[in-house]
Short mmCIF file of C-alpha atoms in Angstrom, two decimals:
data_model
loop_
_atom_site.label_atom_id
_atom_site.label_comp_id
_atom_site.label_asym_id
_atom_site.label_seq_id
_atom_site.Cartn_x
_atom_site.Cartn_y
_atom_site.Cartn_z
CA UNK A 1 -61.34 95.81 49.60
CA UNK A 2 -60.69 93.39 46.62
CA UNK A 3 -63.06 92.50 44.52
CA UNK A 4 -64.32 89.17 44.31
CA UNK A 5 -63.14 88.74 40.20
CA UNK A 6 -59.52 90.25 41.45
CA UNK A 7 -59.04 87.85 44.29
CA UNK A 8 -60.04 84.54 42.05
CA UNK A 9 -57.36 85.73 39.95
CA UNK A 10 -54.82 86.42 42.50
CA UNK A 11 -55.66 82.60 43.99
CA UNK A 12 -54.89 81.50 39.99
CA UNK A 13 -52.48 83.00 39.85
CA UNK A 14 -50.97 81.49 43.02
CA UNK A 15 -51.80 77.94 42.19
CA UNK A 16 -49.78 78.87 38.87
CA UNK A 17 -46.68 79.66 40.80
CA UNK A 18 -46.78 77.18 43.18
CA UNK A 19 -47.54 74.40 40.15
CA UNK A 20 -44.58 75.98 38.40
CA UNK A 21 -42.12 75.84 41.63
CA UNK A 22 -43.63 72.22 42.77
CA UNK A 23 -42.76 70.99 38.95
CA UNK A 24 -39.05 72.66 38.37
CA UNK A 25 -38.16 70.84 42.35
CA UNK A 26 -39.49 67.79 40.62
CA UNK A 27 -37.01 68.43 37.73
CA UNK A 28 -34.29 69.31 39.95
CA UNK A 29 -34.43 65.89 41.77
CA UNK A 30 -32.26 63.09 40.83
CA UNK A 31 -33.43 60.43 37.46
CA UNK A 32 -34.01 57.57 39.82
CA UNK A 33 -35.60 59.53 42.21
CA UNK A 34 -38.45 60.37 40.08
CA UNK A 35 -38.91 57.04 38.67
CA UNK A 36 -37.23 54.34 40.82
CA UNK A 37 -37.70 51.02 39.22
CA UNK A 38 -38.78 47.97 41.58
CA UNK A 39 -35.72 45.45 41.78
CA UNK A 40 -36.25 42.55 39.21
CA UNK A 41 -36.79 39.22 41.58
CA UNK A 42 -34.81 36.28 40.37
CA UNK A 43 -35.96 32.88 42.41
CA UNK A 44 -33.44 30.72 43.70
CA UNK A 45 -33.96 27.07 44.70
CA UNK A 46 -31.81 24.78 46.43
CA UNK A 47 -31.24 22.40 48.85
CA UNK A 48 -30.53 24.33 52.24
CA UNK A 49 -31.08 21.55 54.48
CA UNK A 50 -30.79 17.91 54.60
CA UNK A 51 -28.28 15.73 53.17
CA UNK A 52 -27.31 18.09 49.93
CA UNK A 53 -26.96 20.95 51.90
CA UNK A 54 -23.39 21.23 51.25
CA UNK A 55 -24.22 21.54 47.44
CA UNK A 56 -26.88 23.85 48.09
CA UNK A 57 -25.24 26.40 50.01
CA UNK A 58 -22.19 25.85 47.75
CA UNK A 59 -24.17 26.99 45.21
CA UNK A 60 -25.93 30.06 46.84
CA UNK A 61 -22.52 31.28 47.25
CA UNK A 62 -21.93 31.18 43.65
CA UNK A 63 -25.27 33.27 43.06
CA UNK A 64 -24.89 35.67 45.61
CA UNK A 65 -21.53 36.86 44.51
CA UNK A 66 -22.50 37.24 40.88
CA UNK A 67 -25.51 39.53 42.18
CA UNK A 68 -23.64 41.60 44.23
CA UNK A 69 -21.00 42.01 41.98
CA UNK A 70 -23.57 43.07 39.18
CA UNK A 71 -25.35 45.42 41.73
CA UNK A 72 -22.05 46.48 42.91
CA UNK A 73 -20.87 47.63 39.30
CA UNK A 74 -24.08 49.32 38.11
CA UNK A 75 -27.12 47.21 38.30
CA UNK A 76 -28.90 46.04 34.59
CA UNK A 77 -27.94 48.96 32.97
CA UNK A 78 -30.65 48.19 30.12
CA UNK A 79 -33.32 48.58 32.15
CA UNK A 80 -32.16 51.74 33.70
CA UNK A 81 -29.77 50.74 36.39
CA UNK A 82 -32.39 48.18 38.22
CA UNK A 83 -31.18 46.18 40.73
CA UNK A 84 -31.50 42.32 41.16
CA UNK A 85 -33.12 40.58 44.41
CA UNK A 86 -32.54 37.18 45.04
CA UNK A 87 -35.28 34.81 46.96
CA UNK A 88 -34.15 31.83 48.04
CA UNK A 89 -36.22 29.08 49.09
CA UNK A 90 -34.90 25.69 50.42
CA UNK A 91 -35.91 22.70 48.39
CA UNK A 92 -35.06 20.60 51.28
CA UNK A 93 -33.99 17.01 49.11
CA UNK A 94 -37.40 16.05 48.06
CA UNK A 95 -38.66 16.55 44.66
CA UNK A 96 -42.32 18.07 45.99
CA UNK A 97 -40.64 20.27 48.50
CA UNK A 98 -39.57 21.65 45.55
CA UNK A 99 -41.79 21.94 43.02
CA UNK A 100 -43.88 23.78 45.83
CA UNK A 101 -41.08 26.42 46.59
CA UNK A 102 -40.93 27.25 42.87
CA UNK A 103 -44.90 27.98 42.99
CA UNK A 104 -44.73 30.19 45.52
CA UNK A 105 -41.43 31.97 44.08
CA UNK A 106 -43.18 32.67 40.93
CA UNK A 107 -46.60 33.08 41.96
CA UNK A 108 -46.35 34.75 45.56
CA UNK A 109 -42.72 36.64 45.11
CA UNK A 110 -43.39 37.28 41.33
CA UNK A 111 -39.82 35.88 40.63
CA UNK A 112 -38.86 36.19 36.72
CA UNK A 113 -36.73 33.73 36.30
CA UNK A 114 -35.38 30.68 38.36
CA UNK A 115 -32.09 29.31 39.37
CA UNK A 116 -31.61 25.76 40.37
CA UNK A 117 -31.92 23.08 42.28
CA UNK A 118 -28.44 21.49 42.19
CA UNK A 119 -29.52 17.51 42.17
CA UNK A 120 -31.52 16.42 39.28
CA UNK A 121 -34.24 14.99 40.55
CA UNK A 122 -35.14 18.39 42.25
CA UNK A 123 -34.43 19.86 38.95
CA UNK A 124 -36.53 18.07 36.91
CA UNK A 125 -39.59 18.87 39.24
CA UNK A 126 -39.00 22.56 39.16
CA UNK A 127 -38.61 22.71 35.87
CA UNK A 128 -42.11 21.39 35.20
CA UNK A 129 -43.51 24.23 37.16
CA UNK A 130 -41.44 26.91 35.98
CA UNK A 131 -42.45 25.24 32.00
CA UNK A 132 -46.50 25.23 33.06
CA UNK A 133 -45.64 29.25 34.12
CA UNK A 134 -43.36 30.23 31.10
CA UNK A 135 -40.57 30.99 32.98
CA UNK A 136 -36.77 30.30 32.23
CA UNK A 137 -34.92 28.30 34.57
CA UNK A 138 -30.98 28.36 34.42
CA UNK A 139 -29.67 25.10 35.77
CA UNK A 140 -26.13 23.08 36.18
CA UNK A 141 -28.04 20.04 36.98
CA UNK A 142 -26.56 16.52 34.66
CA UNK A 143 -29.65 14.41 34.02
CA UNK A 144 -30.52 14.00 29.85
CA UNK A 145 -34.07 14.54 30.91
CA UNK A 146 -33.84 18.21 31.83
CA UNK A 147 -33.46 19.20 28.17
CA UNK A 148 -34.55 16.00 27.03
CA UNK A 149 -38.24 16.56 26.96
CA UNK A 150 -38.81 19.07 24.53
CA UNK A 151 -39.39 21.98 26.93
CA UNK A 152 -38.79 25.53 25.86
CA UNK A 153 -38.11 27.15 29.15
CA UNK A 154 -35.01 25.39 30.40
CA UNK A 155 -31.55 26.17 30.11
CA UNK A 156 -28.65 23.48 31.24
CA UNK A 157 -25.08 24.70 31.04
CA UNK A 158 -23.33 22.23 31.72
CA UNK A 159 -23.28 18.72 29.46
CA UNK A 160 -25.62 16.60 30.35
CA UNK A 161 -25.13 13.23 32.19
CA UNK A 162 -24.05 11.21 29.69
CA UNK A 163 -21.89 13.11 27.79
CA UNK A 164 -20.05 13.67 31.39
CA UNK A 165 -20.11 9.91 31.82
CA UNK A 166 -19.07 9.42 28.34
CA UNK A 167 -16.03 11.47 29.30
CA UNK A 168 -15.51 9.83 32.65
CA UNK A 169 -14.76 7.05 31.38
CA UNK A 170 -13.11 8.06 28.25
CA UNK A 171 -10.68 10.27 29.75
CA UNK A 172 -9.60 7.68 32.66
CA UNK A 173 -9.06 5.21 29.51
CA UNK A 174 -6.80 7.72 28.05
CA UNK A 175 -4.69 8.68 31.11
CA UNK A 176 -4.39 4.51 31.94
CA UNK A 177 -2.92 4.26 28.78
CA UNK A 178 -0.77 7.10 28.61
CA UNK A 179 0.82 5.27 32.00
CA UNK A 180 1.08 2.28 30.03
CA UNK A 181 -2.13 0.45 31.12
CA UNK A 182 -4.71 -1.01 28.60
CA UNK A 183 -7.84 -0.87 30.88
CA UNK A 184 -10.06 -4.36 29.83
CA UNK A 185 -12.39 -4.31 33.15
CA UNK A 186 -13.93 -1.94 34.63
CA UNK A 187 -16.71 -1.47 37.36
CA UNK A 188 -19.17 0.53 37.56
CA UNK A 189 -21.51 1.59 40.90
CA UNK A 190 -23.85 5.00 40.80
CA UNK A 191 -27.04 5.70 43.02
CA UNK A 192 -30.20 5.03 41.34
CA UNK A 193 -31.42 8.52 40.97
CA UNK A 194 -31.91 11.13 37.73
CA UNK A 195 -28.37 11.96 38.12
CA UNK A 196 -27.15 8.87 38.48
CA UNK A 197 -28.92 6.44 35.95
CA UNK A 198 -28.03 9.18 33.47
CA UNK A 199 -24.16 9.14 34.13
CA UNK A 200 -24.07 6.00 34.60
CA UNK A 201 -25.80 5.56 30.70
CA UNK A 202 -22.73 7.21 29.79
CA UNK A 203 -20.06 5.16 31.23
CA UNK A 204 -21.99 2.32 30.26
CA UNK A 205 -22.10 3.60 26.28
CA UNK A 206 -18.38 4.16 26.53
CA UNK A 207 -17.29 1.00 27.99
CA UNK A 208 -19.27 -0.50 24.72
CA UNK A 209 -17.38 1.45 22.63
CA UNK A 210 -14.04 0.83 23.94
CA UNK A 211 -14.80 -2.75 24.09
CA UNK A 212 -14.09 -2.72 27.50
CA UNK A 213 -15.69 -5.17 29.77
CA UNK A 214 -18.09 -3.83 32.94
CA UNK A 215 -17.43 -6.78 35.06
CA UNK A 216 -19.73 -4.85 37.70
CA UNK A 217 -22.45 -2.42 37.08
CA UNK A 218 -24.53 -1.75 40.29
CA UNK A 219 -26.94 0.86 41.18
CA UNK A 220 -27.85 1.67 44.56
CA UNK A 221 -30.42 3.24 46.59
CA UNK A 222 -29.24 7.18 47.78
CA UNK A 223 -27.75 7.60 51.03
CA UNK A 224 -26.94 3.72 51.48
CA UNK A 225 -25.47 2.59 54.90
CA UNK A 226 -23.98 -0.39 54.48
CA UNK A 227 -21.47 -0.89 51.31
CA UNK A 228 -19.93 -4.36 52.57
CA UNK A 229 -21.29 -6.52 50.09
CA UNK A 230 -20.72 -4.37 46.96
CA UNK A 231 -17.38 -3.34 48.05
CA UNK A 232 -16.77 -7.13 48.63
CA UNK A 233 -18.49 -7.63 44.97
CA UNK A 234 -16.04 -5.48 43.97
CA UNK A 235 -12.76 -6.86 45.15
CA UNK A 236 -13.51 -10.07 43.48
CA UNK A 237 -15.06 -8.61 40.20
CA UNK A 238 -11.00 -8.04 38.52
CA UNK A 239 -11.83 -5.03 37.72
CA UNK A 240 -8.92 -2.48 37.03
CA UNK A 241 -11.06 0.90 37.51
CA UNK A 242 -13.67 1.58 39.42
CA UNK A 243 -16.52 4.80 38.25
CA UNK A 244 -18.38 5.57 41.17
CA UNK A 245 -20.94 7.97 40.83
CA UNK A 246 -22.64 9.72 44.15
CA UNK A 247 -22.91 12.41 46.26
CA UNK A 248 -20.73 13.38 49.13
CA UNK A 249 -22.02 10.78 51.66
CA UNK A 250 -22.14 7.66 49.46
CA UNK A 251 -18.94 8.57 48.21
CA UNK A 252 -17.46 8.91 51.64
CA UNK A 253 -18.48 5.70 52.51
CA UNK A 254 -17.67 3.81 49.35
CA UNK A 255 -14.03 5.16 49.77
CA UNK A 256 -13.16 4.44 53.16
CA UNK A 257 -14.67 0.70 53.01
CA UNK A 258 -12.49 0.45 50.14
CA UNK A 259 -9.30 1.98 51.36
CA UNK A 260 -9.67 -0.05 54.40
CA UNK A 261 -10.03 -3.48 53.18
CA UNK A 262 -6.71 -2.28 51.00
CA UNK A 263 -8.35 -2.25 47.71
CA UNK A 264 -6.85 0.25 46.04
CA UNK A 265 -7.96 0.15 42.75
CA UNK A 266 -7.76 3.56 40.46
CA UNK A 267 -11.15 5.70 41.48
CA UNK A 268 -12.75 7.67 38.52
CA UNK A 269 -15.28 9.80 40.61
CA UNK A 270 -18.73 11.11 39.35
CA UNK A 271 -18.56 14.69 40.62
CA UNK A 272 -20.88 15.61 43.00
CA UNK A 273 -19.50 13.88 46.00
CA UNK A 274 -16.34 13.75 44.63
CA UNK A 275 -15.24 17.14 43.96
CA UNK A 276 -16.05 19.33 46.97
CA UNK A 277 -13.78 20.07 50.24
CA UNK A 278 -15.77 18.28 52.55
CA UNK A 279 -14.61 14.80 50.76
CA UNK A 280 -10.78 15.51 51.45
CA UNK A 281 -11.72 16.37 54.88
CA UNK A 282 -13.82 13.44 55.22
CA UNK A 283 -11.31 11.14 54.27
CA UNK A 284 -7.75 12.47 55.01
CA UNK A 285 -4.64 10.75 53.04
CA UNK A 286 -7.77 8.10 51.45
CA UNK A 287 -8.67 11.21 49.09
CA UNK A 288 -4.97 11.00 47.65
CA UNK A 289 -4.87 11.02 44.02
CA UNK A 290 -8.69 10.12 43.73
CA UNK A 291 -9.79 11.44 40.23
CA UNK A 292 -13.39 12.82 39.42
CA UNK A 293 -14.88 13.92 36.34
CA UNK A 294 -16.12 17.56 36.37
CA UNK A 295 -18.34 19.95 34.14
CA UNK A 296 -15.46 22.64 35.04
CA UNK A 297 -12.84 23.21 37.78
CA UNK A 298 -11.72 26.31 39.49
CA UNK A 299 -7.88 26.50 38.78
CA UNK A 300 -9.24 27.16 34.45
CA UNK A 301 -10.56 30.56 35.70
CA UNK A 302 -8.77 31.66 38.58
CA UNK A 303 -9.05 35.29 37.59
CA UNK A 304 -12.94 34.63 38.46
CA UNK A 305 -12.90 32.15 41.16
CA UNK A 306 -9.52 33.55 43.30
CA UNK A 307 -12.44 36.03 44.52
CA UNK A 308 -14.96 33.51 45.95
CA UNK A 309 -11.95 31.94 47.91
CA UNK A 310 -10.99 34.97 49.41
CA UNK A 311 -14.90 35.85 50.36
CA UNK A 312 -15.42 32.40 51.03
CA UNK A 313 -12.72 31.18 52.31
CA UNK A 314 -12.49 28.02 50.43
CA UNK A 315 -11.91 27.14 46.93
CA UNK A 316 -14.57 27.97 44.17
CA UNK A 317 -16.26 24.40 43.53
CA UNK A 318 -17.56 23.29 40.59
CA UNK A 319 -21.59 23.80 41.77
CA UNK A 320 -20.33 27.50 42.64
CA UNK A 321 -18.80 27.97 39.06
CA UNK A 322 -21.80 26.64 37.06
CA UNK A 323 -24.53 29.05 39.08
CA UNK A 324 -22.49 32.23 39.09
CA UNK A 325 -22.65 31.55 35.27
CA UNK A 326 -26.24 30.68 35.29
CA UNK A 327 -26.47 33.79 37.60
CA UNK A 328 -24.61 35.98 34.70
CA UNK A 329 -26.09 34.51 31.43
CA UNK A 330 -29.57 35.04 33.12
CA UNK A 331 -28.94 39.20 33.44
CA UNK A 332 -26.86 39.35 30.02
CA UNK A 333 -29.74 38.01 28.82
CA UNK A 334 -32.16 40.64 30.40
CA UNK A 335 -29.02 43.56 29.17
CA UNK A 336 -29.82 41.91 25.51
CA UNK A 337 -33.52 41.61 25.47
CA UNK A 338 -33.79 45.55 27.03
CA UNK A 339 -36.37 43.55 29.39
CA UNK A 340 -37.55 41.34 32.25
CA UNK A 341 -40.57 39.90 30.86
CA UNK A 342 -40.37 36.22 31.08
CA UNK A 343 -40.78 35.79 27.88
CA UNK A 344 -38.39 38.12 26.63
CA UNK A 345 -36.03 36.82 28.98
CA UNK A 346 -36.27 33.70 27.33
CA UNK A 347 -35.97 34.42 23.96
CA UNK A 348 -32.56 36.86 24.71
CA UNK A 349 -31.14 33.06 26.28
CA UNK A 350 -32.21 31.07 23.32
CA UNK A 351 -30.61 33.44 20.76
CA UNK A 352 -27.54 34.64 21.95
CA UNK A 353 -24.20 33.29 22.19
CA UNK A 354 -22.61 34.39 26.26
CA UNK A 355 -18.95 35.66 26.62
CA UNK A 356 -18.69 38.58 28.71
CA UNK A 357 -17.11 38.48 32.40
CA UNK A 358 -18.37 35.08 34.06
CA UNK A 359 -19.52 33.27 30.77
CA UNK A 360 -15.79 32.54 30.42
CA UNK A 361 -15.64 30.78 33.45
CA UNK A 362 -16.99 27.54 31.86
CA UNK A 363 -14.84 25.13 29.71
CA UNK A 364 -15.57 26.47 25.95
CA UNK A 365 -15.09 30.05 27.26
CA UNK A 366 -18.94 31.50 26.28
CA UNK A 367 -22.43 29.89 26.52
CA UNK A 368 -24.16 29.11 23.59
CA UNK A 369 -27.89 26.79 24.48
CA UNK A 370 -29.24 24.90 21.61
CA UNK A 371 -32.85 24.85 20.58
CA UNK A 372 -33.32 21.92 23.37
CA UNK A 373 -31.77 24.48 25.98
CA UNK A 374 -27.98 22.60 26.06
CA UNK A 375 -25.02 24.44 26.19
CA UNK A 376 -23.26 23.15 23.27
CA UNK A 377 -19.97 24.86 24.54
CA UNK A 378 -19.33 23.09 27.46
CA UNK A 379 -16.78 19.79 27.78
CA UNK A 380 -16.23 17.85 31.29
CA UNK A 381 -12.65 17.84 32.45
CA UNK A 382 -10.81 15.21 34.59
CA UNK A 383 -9.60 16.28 38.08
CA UNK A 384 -7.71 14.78 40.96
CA UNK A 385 -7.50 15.39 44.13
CA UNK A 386 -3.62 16.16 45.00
CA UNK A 387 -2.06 17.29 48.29
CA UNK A 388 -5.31 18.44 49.62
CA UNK A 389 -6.36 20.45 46.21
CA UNK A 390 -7.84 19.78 43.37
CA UNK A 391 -5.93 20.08 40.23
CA UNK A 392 -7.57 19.77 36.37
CA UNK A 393 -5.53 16.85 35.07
CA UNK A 394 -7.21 15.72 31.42
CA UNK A 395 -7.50 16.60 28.68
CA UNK A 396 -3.75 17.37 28.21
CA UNK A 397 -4.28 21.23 26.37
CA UNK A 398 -6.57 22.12 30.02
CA UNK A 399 -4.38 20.49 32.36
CA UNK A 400 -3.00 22.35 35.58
CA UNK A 401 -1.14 19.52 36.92
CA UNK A 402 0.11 15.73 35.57
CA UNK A 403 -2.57 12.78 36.16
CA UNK A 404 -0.80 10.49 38.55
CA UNK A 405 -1.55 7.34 37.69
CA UNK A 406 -1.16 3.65 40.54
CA UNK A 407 1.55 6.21 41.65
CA UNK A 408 3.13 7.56 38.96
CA UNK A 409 2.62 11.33 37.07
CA UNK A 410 2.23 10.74 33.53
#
């Protein structure tokens, strides 16, 4: 029989062994199986219902195929091959409904950074959450007051509102003459929200500048239903361009009264509405040759945006383009700062200049944010809608296609 010393030894020694065995499996196991990181949660906030909803899922798009791509190709490789989740919430059109959605994204999901939320107004709500929390927020909304308010968590990369209405009108100026036409009224008509008082600052700065009468400047409530009486306000202003700025069903409606009570002055879009597929399908032939100002167009980056056609099945619009950067500057960022503390996150966008893979998608080919959290790279371009596509037009050393003009290319 064993003695009671000799057996506690030959139980040691058994433990021993097995410890040993248990800890060289462990070693034999693959890296991320030992230590799997948690996916890094990036909030995403749009609107997914209601009026905008074209925008928003537009936008989503753009997002989604960034991510996948970047999980696709080997996660954030900084911080050990993590991969990103996205959690979308839908900020409906309504400024509350989405201020609430980015509470619970950062406080419930434990989001790190946000994405968002298309029109301004919505913007400008989330981003006062997102600045109370310290968290960045990567947005391709226009209005001057996103990074006009001294906030240090916000991050706009496209120009803001009235640099792009400075341009709208600036560039239509320039293609008028260049078809012969000195431009000496113009009208202006933009809906009465953050998005559209800013753009419409712009257009009204330039006009100033040119010396260039506004024989109409009108705002308007969103999502008007009857445009009789500006239309008619319109066709007796003698105005010779006309800047509308509004989203997709204002501009649908402001088109078609006009095109059928045969006014057909030149039409100098505002984006948004303007620059989507749903506004040539809306209006048929009465889209022809209507131009829009845009932060950036798909046919300047096709080796980027030829993809989300082909997933998609429709070309890459401009909403699409400016998120999948927003979606790509936010984890270069997290590759540069080795990290996905908010704060570190932060710092890594406010220091770094952008131009790897979709950072060239945007006019200025990188993304650089100033102190205020602009990015000083980007410059609007003018499109036009022709033969069902949308073609970059202006200025001259971007164009795809020749601005056609009452008629004629020039």
């Amino acid at each position: 029989m064993m003695r009671r010393d000799d057996l506690l030894h030959d139980v040691q020694r058994r433990r021993t062994v097995a410890l040993i065995g248990a800890t060289s499996a462990l070693a034999a196991l693959p890296r991320f199986a030992r230590a799997q990181a948690q996916p890094i949660k990036v909030g995403v906030v749009l609107p997914l219902s209601g009026a905008n909803m074209p925008f928003g899922v537009n936008s989503r798009n753009g997002i989604e195929l960034v991510a996948d791509q970047i999980n696709a190709s080997g996660r954030i490789k900084a911080l050990g091959r993590t991969q990103i989740d996205l959690v979308a919430a839908d900020a409906t059109s309504t400024p509350t409904v989405a201020a609430d959605a980015a509470e619970r994204l950062i406080v419930q999901d434990g989001c790190v950074a946000l994405i968002g939320a298309f029109a301004s107004a919505l913007t400008i709500a989330v981003s006062e959450v997102t600045e109370r929390h310290g968290i960045p927020l990567l947005t391709m909304s226009f209005s001057d007051l996103i990074t006009g308010r001294g906030f240090k968590n916000v991050f706009q990369v496209v120009s803001k509102g009235s640099a792009i209405g400075k341009a709208q009108f600036d560039y239509a100026i320039q293609i008028a003459a260049a078809a012969g036409e000195k431009i000496e009224r113009a009208a202006i008509m933009y809906e009465d929200t953050a998005y559209g008082t800013s753009q419409a600052a712009g257009l009204r700065g330039a006009a100033k500048a040119a010396n260039v009468q506004l024989v109409m400047d009108d705002a308007y409530s969103l999502g008007i239903t009857d445009v009789a009486p500006m239309i008619d306000k319109l066709r007796n202003s003698s105005a010779q361009v006309v800047f509308p700025v509004s989203y997709l069903g204002d501009s649908l409606l402001i088109i078609r009264t006009m095109r059928q009570r045969s006014i057909d002055l030149p039409v100098i879009g505002g984006a948004a509405g303007y620059v989507i597929p749903e506004f040539v399908k809306g209006l048929g032939e009465f889209s022809d040759n209507v131009f829009s100002i845009s932060p950036v167009n798909h046919d300047l980056a096709p080796e980027f945006t030829d993809g989300f056609r082909k997933r998609y099945g429709y070309f890459m619009v401009h909403e699409a383009i400016e998120h999948a950067v927003c979606m790509e500057v936010l984890v270069q960022a997290m590759e540069v700062a080795r990290s996905a503390k908010p704060l570190d996150i932060r710092n890594a966008l406010a220091a770094t200049q952008f131009t790897e893979r979709w950072a060239k998608a945007m006019t200025g080919g990188a993304v650089k944010f100033d102190p205020s959290g602009l990015n000083v790279n980007a410059t609007p371009v003018m499109v036009q809608w022709q033969r069902g596509e949308l073609a970059t037009v202006w200025p001259r050393d971007l164009a795809k296609a020749k601005p056609v003009w009452r008629g004629r290319a020039v």
